[in-house]
Structures are given as C-alpha cells and as structure tokens.
GROMACS .gro file of C-alpha atoms in nm:
model
  302
    1UNK     CA    1  -0.029   1.334   1.989
    2UNK     CA    2  -0.250   1.031   1.926
    3UNK     CA    3  -0.609   0.935   1.971
    4UNK     CA    4  -0.732   0.623   2.181
    5UNK     CA    5  -1.044   0.456   2.193
    6UNK     CA    6  -1.207   0.191   2.379
    7UNK     CA    7  -1.543   0.029   2.412
    8UNK     CA    8  -1.681  -0.240   2.652
    9UNK     CA    9  -2.040  -0.357   2.584
   10UNK     CA   10  -2.200  -0.480   2.897
   11UNK     CA   11  -2.549  -0.536   2.711
   12UNK     CA   12  -2.515  -0.857   2.512
   13UNK     CA   13  -2.776  -0.711   2.223
   14UNK     CA   14  -2.523  -0.433   2.164
   15UNK     CA   15  -2.257  -0.659   2.126
   16UNK     CA   16  -2.362  -0.715   1.728
   17UNK     CA   17  -2.312  -0.345   1.713
   18UNK     CA   18  -1.968  -0.302   1.880
   19UNK     CA   19  -1.781  -0.222   1.531
   20UNK     CA   20  -2.076   0.004   1.413
   21UNK     CA   21  -2.045   0.201   1.750
   22UNK     CA   22  -1.647   0.229   1.744
   23UNK     CA   23  -1.616   0.332   1.371
   24UNK     CA   24  -1.732   0.712   1.471
   25UNK     CA   25  -1.498   0.697   1.784
   26UNK     CA   26  -1.194   0.610   1.573
   27UNK     CA   27  -1.275   0.853   1.311
   28UNK     CA   28  -1.337   1.127   1.574
   29UNK     CA   29  -0.958   1.087   1.646
   30UNK     CA   30  -0.825   1.168   1.302
   31UNK     CA   31  -0.709   1.498   1.401
   32UNK     CA   32  -0.500   1.343   1.689
   33UNK     CA   33  -0.347   1.117   1.444
   34UNK     CA   34  -0.379   1.049   1.053
   35UNK     CA   35  -0.093   0.847   0.975
   36UNK     CA   36  -0.212   0.487   1.102
   37UNK     CA   37  -0.486   0.331   1.295
   38UNK     CA   38  -0.566  -0.002   1.427
   39UNK     CA   39  -0.756  -0.208   1.708
   40UNK     CA   40  -0.801  -0.518   1.862
   41UNK     CA   41  -1.125  -0.679   1.922
   42UNK     CA   42  -1.204  -0.945   2.179
   43UNK     CA   43  -1.450  -1.190   2.094
   44UNK     CA   44  -1.598  -1.521   2.276
   45UNK     CA   45  -1.297  -1.765   2.339
   46UNK     CA   46  -1.224  -2.050   2.122
   47UNK     CA   47  -1.236  -2.386   2.269
   48UNK     CA   48  -0.918  -2.475   2.490
   49UNK     CA   49  -0.652  -2.581   2.250
   50UNK     CA   50  -0.725  -2.376   1.988
   51UNK     CA   51  -0.576  -2.051   1.874
   52UNK     CA   52  -0.627  -1.754   1.645
   53UNK     CA   53  -0.319  -1.585   1.484
   54UNK     CA   54  -0.382  -1.239   1.305
   55UNK     CA   55  -0.121  -1.207   1.030
   56UNK     CA   56  -0.067  -0.897   0.807
   57UNK     CA   57   0.032  -0.939   0.424
   58UNK     CA   58   0.066  -0.570   0.334
   59UNK     CA   59   0.450  -0.605   0.293
   60UNK     CA   60   0.443  -0.887   0.066
   61UNK     CA   61   0.474  -0.865  -0.329
   62UNK     CA   62   0.124  -0.967  -0.338
   63UNK     CA   63  -0.032  -0.750  -0.074
   64UNK     CA   64  -0.411  -0.791  -0.047
   65UNK     CA   65  -0.369  -1.056  -0.304
   66UNK     CA   66  -0.192  -1.295  -0.086
   67UNK     CA   67  -0.282  -1.663  -0.160
   68UNK     CA   68  -0.395  -1.757   0.195
   69UNK     CA   69  -0.547  -2.064   0.090
   70UNK     CA   70  -0.227  -2.167  -0.068
   71UNK     CA   71  -0.074  -2.092   0.270
   72UNK     CA   72  -0.348  -2.328   0.451
   73UNK     CA   73  -0.275  -2.589   0.208
   74UNK     CA   74   0.108  -2.572   0.250
   75UNK     CA   75   0.060  -2.597   0.650
   76UNK     CA   76  -0.137  -2.918   0.594
   77UNK     CA   77   0.119  -3.059   0.372
   78UNK     CA   78   0.445  -2.964   0.585
   79UNK     CA   79   0.279  -2.969   0.940
   80UNK     CA   80  -0.022  -3.187   0.913
   81UNK     CA   81  -0.244  -2.953   1.053
   82UNK     CA   82  -0.587  -2.814   0.922
   83UNK     CA   83  -0.593  -2.434   0.949
   84UNK     CA   84  -0.902  -2.237   0.868
   85UNK     CA   85  -0.853  -1.868   0.696
   86UNK     CA   86  -1.074  -1.550   0.739
   87UNK     CA   87  -0.927  -1.275   0.536
   88UNK     CA   88  -1.015  -0.901   0.530
   89UNK     CA   89  -0.814  -0.689   0.292
   90UNK     CA   90  -0.441  -0.773   0.330
   91UNK     CA   91  -0.499  -0.953   0.697
   92UNK     CA   92  -0.614  -1.305   0.794
   93UNK     CA   93  -0.703  -1.456   1.118
   94UNK     CA   94  -0.587  -1.812   1.111
   95UNK     CA   95  -0.766  -2.079   1.325
   96UNK     CA   96  -0.579  -2.382   1.454
   97UNK     CA   97  -0.566  -2.646   1.725
   98UNK     CA   98  -0.181  -2.682   1.623
   99UNK     CA   99   0.111  -2.537   1.831
  100UNK     CA  100   0.077  -2.165   1.706
  101UNK     CA  101   0.436  -2.079   1.790
  102UNK     CA  102   0.546  -2.402   1.544
  103UNK     CA  103   0.291  -2.250   1.277
  104UNK     CA  104   0.456  -1.876   1.323
  105UNK     CA  105   0.806  -2.058   1.292
  106UNK     CA  106   0.714  -2.226   0.965
  107UNK     CA  107   0.553  -1.926   0.818
  108UNK     CA  108   0.858  -1.700   0.890
  109UNK     CA  109   1.077  -1.966   0.727
  110UNK     CA  110   0.897  -1.965   0.419
  111UNK     CA  111   0.699  -1.618   0.397
  112UNK     CA  112   0.923  -1.381   0.586
  113UNK     CA  113   0.751  -1.071   0.487
  114UNK     CA  114   0.415  -1.192   0.665
  115UNK     CA  115   0.368  -1.012   1.013
  116UNK     CA  116   0.231  -1.162   1.301
  117UNK     CA  117  -0.005  -0.888   1.476
  118UNK     CA  118  -0.171  -1.118   1.786
  119UNK     CA  119  -0.220  -1.483   1.884
  120UNK     CA  120  -0.499  -1.601   2.138
  121UNK     CA  121  -0.823  -1.753   2.217
  122UNK     CA  122  -1.011  -1.422   2.221
  123UNK     CA  123  -0.810  -1.130   2.016
  124UNK     CA  124  -0.823  -1.036   1.668
  125UNK     CA  125  -0.602  -0.742   1.581
  126UNK     CA  126  -0.595  -0.526   1.295
  127UNK     CA  127  -0.355  -0.221   1.191
  128UNK     CA  128  -0.225  -0.038   0.912
  129UNK     CA  129  -0.094   0.279   0.747
  130UNK     CA  130  -0.366   0.521   0.643
  131UNK     CA  131  -0.638   0.761   0.783
  132UNK     CA  132  -0.863   0.611   1.037
  133UNK     CA  133  -1.147   0.619   0.798
  134UNK     CA  134  -0.930   0.441   0.540
  135UNK     CA  135  -0.828   0.175   0.755
  136UNK     CA  136  -1.171   0.132   0.941
  137UNK     CA  137  -1.305   0.070   0.565
  138UNK     CA  138  -1.040  -0.149   0.430
  139UNK     CA  139  -1.116  -0.407   0.713
  140UNK     CA  140  -1.485  -0.337   0.743
  141UNK     CA  141  -1.440  -0.246   1.100
  142UNK     CA  142  -1.837  -0.161   1.122
  143UNK     CA  143  -1.902  -0.543   1.107
  144UNK     CA  144  -1.709  -0.667   1.394
  145UNK     CA  145  -1.859  -0.784   1.679
  146UNK     CA  146  -1.742  -0.874   2.026
  147UNK     CA  147  -1.751  -0.789   2.408
  148UNK     CA  148  -1.488  -0.507   2.382
  149UNK     CA  149  -1.215  -0.355   2.187
  150UNK     CA  150  -0.925  -0.095   2.196
  151UNK     CA  151  -0.829   0.119   1.917
  152UNK     CA  152  -0.586   0.374   1.832
  153UNK     CA  153  -0.501   0.670   1.580
  154UNK     CA  154  -0.144   0.733   1.541
  155UNK     CA  155   0.084   1.052   1.476
  156UNK     CA  156   0.426   0.939   1.477
  157UNK     CA  157   0.669   1.150   1.695
  158UNK     CA  158   0.954   0.903   1.797
  159UNK     CA  159   0.967   0.630   1.517
  160UNK     CA  160   0.871   0.579   1.142
  161UNK     CA  161   0.534   0.529   0.996
  162UNK     CA  162   0.495   0.178   0.937
  163UNK     CA  163   0.236  -0.087   0.981
  164UNK     CA  164   0.420  -0.281   1.248
  165UNK     CA  165   0.479   0.052   1.460
  166UNK     CA  166   0.097   0.144   1.454
  167UNK     CA  167  -0.113   0.039   1.775
  168UNK     CA  168  -0.210  -0.132   1.928
  169UNK     CA  169   0.109  -0.340   2.035
  170UNK     CA  170   0.046  -0.690   2.173
  171UNK     CA  171   0.266  -0.942   2.348
  172UNK     CA  172   0.222  -1.312   2.476
  173UNK     CA  173  -0.149  -1.400   2.422
  174UNK     CA  174  -0.476  -1.198   2.424
  175UNK     CA  175  -0.321  -0.895   2.577
  176UNK     CA  176  -0.275  -0.539   2.387
  177UNK     CA  177  -0.192  -0.198   2.465
  178UNK     CA  178  -0.231   0.150   2.314
  179UNK     CA  179  -0.052   0.460   2.420
  180UNK     CA  180  -0.114   0.845   2.376
  181UNK     CA  181   0.248   0.995   2.498
  182UNK     CA  182   0.589   0.922   2.519
  183UNK     CA  183   0.824   0.743   2.758
  184UNK     CA  184   1.177   0.833   2.822
  185UNK     CA  185   1.333   0.523   2.932
  186UNK     CA  186   1.235   0.252   2.692
  187UNK     CA  187   1.597   0.174   2.631
  188UNK     CA  188   1.648   0.077   2.997
  189UNK     CA  189   1.313  -0.124   2.984
  190UNK     CA  190   1.454  -0.315   2.684
  191UNK     CA  191   1.781  -0.363   2.852
  192UNK     CA  192   1.595  -0.499   3.142
  193UNK     CA  193   1.375  -0.724   2.972
  194UNK     CA  194   1.620  -0.889   2.721
  195UNK     CA  195   1.806  -1.100   2.978
  196UNK     CA  196   1.471  -1.254   3.048
  197UNK     CA  197   1.445  -1.380   2.693
  198UNK     CA  198   1.212  -1.109   2.566
  199UNK     CA  199   1.283  -0.974   2.224
  200UNK     CA  200   1.142  -0.654   2.040
  201UNK     CA  201   1.035  -0.613   1.672
  202UNK     CA  202   1.044  -0.242   1.638
  203UNK     CA  203   1.198   0.054   1.803
  204UNK     CA  204   0.866   0.212   1.923
  205UNK     CA  205   0.860   0.329   2.287
  206UNK     CA  206   0.503   0.164   2.336
  207UNK     CA  207   0.628  -0.183   2.254
  208UNK     CA  208   0.873  -0.143   2.555
  209UNK     CA  209   0.566  -0.080   2.777
  210UNK     CA  210   0.351  -0.364   2.626
  211UNK     CA  211   0.627  -0.614   2.676
  212UNK     CA  212   0.711  -0.486   3.026
  213UNK     CA  213   0.333  -0.511   3.116
  214UNK     CA  214   0.299  -0.872   2.959
  215UNK     CA  215   0.643  -0.997   3.099
  216UNK     CA  216   0.458  -0.908   3.473
  217UNK     CA  217   0.155  -1.103   3.374
  218UNK     CA  218   0.357  -1.373   3.262
  219UNK     CA  219   0.560  -1.394   3.603
  220UNK     CA  220   0.216  -1.418   3.785
  221UNK     CA  221   0.101  -1.069   3.833
  222UNK     CA  222  -0.262  -0.995   3.789
  223UNK     CA  223  -0.326  -0.687   3.562
  224UNK     CA  224  -0.364  -0.446   3.868
  225UNK     CA  225  -0.044  -0.548   4.030
  226UNK     CA  226   0.133  -0.543   3.695
  227UNK     CA  227  -0.009  -0.190   3.625
  228UNK     CA  228   0.120  -0.069   3.992
  229UNK     CA  229   0.465  -0.212   3.889
  230UNK     CA  230   0.431  -0.012   3.560
  231UNK     CA  231   0.383   0.320   3.759
  232UNK     CA  232   0.730   0.230   3.929
  233UNK     CA  233   0.931   0.135   3.604
  234UNK     CA  234   0.794   0.323   3.318
  235UNK     CA  235   0.890   0.702   3.320
  236UNK     CA  236   0.742   0.966   3.098
  237UNK     CA  237   0.398   1.119   2.981
  238UNK     CA  238   0.142   0.852   2.919
  239UNK     CA  239  -0.220   0.717   2.865
  240UNK     CA  240  -0.245   0.346   2.843
  241UNK     CA  241  -0.573   0.140   2.766
  242UNK     CA  242  -0.500  -0.232   2.764
  243UNK     CA  243  -0.734  -0.520   2.682
  244UNK     CA  244  -0.748  -0.892   2.782
  245UNK     CA  245  -0.995  -1.147   2.728
  246UNK     CA  246  -1.242  -1.027   3.014
  247UNK     CA  247  -1.104  -0.683   3.107
  248UNK     CA  248  -1.051  -0.339   2.970
  249UNK     CA  249  -0.779  -0.098   3.188
  250UNK     CA  250  -0.687   0.247   3.193
  251UNK     CA  251  -0.399   0.425   3.355
  252UNK     CA  252  -0.250   0.740   3.323
  253UNK     CA  253   0.064   0.876   3.440
  254UNK     CA  254   0.122   1.077   3.763
  255UNK     CA  255   0.099   1.420   3.594
  256UNK     CA  256  -0.202   1.341   3.384
  257UNK     CA  257  -0.084   1.527   3.086
  258UNK     CA  258  -0.247   1.315   2.817
  259UNK     CA  259  -0.599   1.367   2.796
  260UNK     CA  260  -0.857   1.115   2.847
  261UNK     CA  261  -1.265   1.089   2.924
  262UNK     CA  262  -1.467   0.786   3.021
  263UNK     CA  263  -1.872   0.758   2.966
  264UNK     CA  264  -2.024   0.489   3.167
  265UNK     CA  265  -2.394   0.377   3.119
  266UNK     CA  266  -2.567   0.031   3.215
  267UNK     CA  267  -2.498  -0.057   2.882
  268UNK     CA  268  -2.139   0.030   2.812
  269UNK     CA  269  -1.816   0.161   2.899
  270UNK     CA  270  -1.651   0.424   2.632
  271UNK     CA  271  -1.322   0.575   2.659
  272UNK     CA  272  -1.170   0.835   2.435
  273UNK     CA  273  -0.910   1.103   2.427
  274UNK     CA  274  -1.172   1.372   2.342
  275UNK     CA  275  -1.551   1.391   2.394
  276UNK     CA  276  -1.636   1.421   2.051
  277UNK     CA  277  -1.543   1.055   1.980
  278UNK     CA  278  -1.835   0.957   2.248
  279UNK     CA  279  -2.105   1.216   2.164
  280UNK     CA  280  -2.274   0.970   1.924
  281UNK     CA  281  -2.300   0.673   2.147
  282UNK     CA  282  -2.678   0.571   2.269
  283UNK     CA  283  -2.800   0.769   2.561
  284UNK     CA  284  -2.459   0.960   2.621
  285UNK     CA  285  -2.676   1.221   2.765
  286UNK     CA  286  -2.749   0.997   3.052
  287UNK     CA  287  -2.390   0.876   3.083
  288UNK     CA  288  -2.162   0.924   3.394
  289UNK     CA  289  -1.891   1.117   3.225
  290UNK     CA  290  -1.538   1.172   3.402
  291UNK     CA  291  -1.201   1.254   3.369
  292UNK     CA  292  -0.973   0.967   3.510
  293UNK     CA  293  -0.740   1.065   3.797
  294UNK     CA  294  -0.364   1.036   3.778
  295UNK     CA  295  -0.179   0.749   3.860
  296UNK     CA  296  -0.508   0.543   3.912
  297UNK     CA  297  -0.627   0.223   3.789
  298UNK     CA  298  -0.946   0.169   3.621
  299UNK     CA  299  -1.035  -0.179   3.516
  300UNK     CA  300  -1.385  -0.289   3.381
  301UNK     CA  301  -1.487  -0.643   3.341
  302UNK     CA  302  -1.646  -0.766   3.009
   0.00000   0.00000   0.00000
C-alpha cells in the first residue's frame, strides 16, 4: 500500500504556492506509506542546451555535509565546465550547459556513492527515507514553485526500504512515474528491455514500468500511445501517475483495485489516493471530484 499525490496549477499566481499546497497532500498519505517519500516538481524549462541534474549525497560519508562547491570546482578543473549548485539538505541540483552524461560519468568515477535522481530542463526530483513530514521538512518542500508535481509515500512490500527504491522513478529526461500497487511481470519487462540497451538500477517493480514507458517515448510514441502499450504489456494492479514538462497523466489497471480521486477547478487539478489529501485545497467544495475509470487515460496539460 502506498499513497500518490499530484497537483497541476492552471492559475499562474498559484504556482508560487505549489509546494505550500502540496505538503498537506503528501502528509495526508502518511498512513498509506511512512517509510519513505519523494516528489518531482516541474519548473519553467531552462534554455535550450542547459540541463539540471538532481543528485543525492545521503549515502556518502559526508551526507548532508557533502562538499558540493568542491565538486563544482573539480568539474571545472577536469572537464572545463562551469556548474552552478543549489543545495537542499543531502541533495543538490547541478545546472550546466555541458553534456550531462559526461558529467555523470565523471562523478560516478570519482564519487561512486552519489546517486543521480533526474536529468532534464524542467524536472527537479527529491526522495529519501523517512516519514512524509520528515522528508518534506528536510528539503523544504513548502517553498517549491512550479507548474505541477508528482509525489509519493511508500510502504515497501516487494523491495527494501532505501532512498533509491523510493518514488518517483525517472528515466531519460524530464519524465517521472509514481505507483500504487504491484506488477506481476517486472522481470519479464526487464528481459524485454535489456536487449534495447536499457539498464536498471534497482529491483523495484515500479522501475520496470517507468523504463518501459520511457522506452516507448524514446521510440517516438507520444504519452497516450505509450500508456496504451503499457496496458498491453504491464500486468498487475496499479495506479500510475506520471509527469512530463507539460503534462500530468493518470491511469488505473483494468480492475481499478488501487484507489484514486481527482479534484478539478478552474485553478488546479489535484490527484490523491484518498480525499483527505484534497480537503484543504482552495475552493475544494466547488471542485469537480471524481474517481478515474479503469483502463482509461487522463492527461492534463500544464
């Protein structure tokens, strides 16, 4: 059992309050998942040619005291590139105009315990062990700004409680997925994807779904086509919530065993596993609240 939350803000003035509105949503899902939590927030895209890399230092000896400015200095010395660093706890966002894959290769070679969480022009990703309230406070989620986000609280059932197995999962650039449920064929999905050069970092079943959908996007499918192919290949009980730079998407399996509710107003679209995570939102009493249908795709534009 896990909790999912999503929030897409249509009204520009409310985008400065995205994190403030989201934190009670995430904490409201504590009883559905208290061992770890995380979110991905989508901000206005960087200029073409620039990328953000979300990096986690919690597994290093220094932890939250990791020397990020020293890392930026070393990258300039060895790769000749300038990297700006925005630090929150044991997490940093590195912004660069250099090839992000080259930067990640160098970091992995010299700082093997640093973990890469996401890469893209829009996405910032945070996830860690702890209750939703603890993780939200650790990274000051309430101050986050942007157009939309995807969040998750985890109650581990099929793999260990570690930061890398927390959600959201991401693959490629500017794509993330959170999952409530379980897949029965993640190993078959892995065997199908590995010949295409796709590698896996955990044994979490959600990663198999994330990498399958990202592979379909890489092959040229739009998100709705990729999701339709997911219905054909992904077996199990699931509610998936996904984010791209300009979309929030929700699907449930054909049996719709895992709960989800949507509340929509002129100002926002909010999604949660239970209504209690929606009850505080502005003008919720006048929102259109509904339960998404099984095997139906819901896609909202940011």
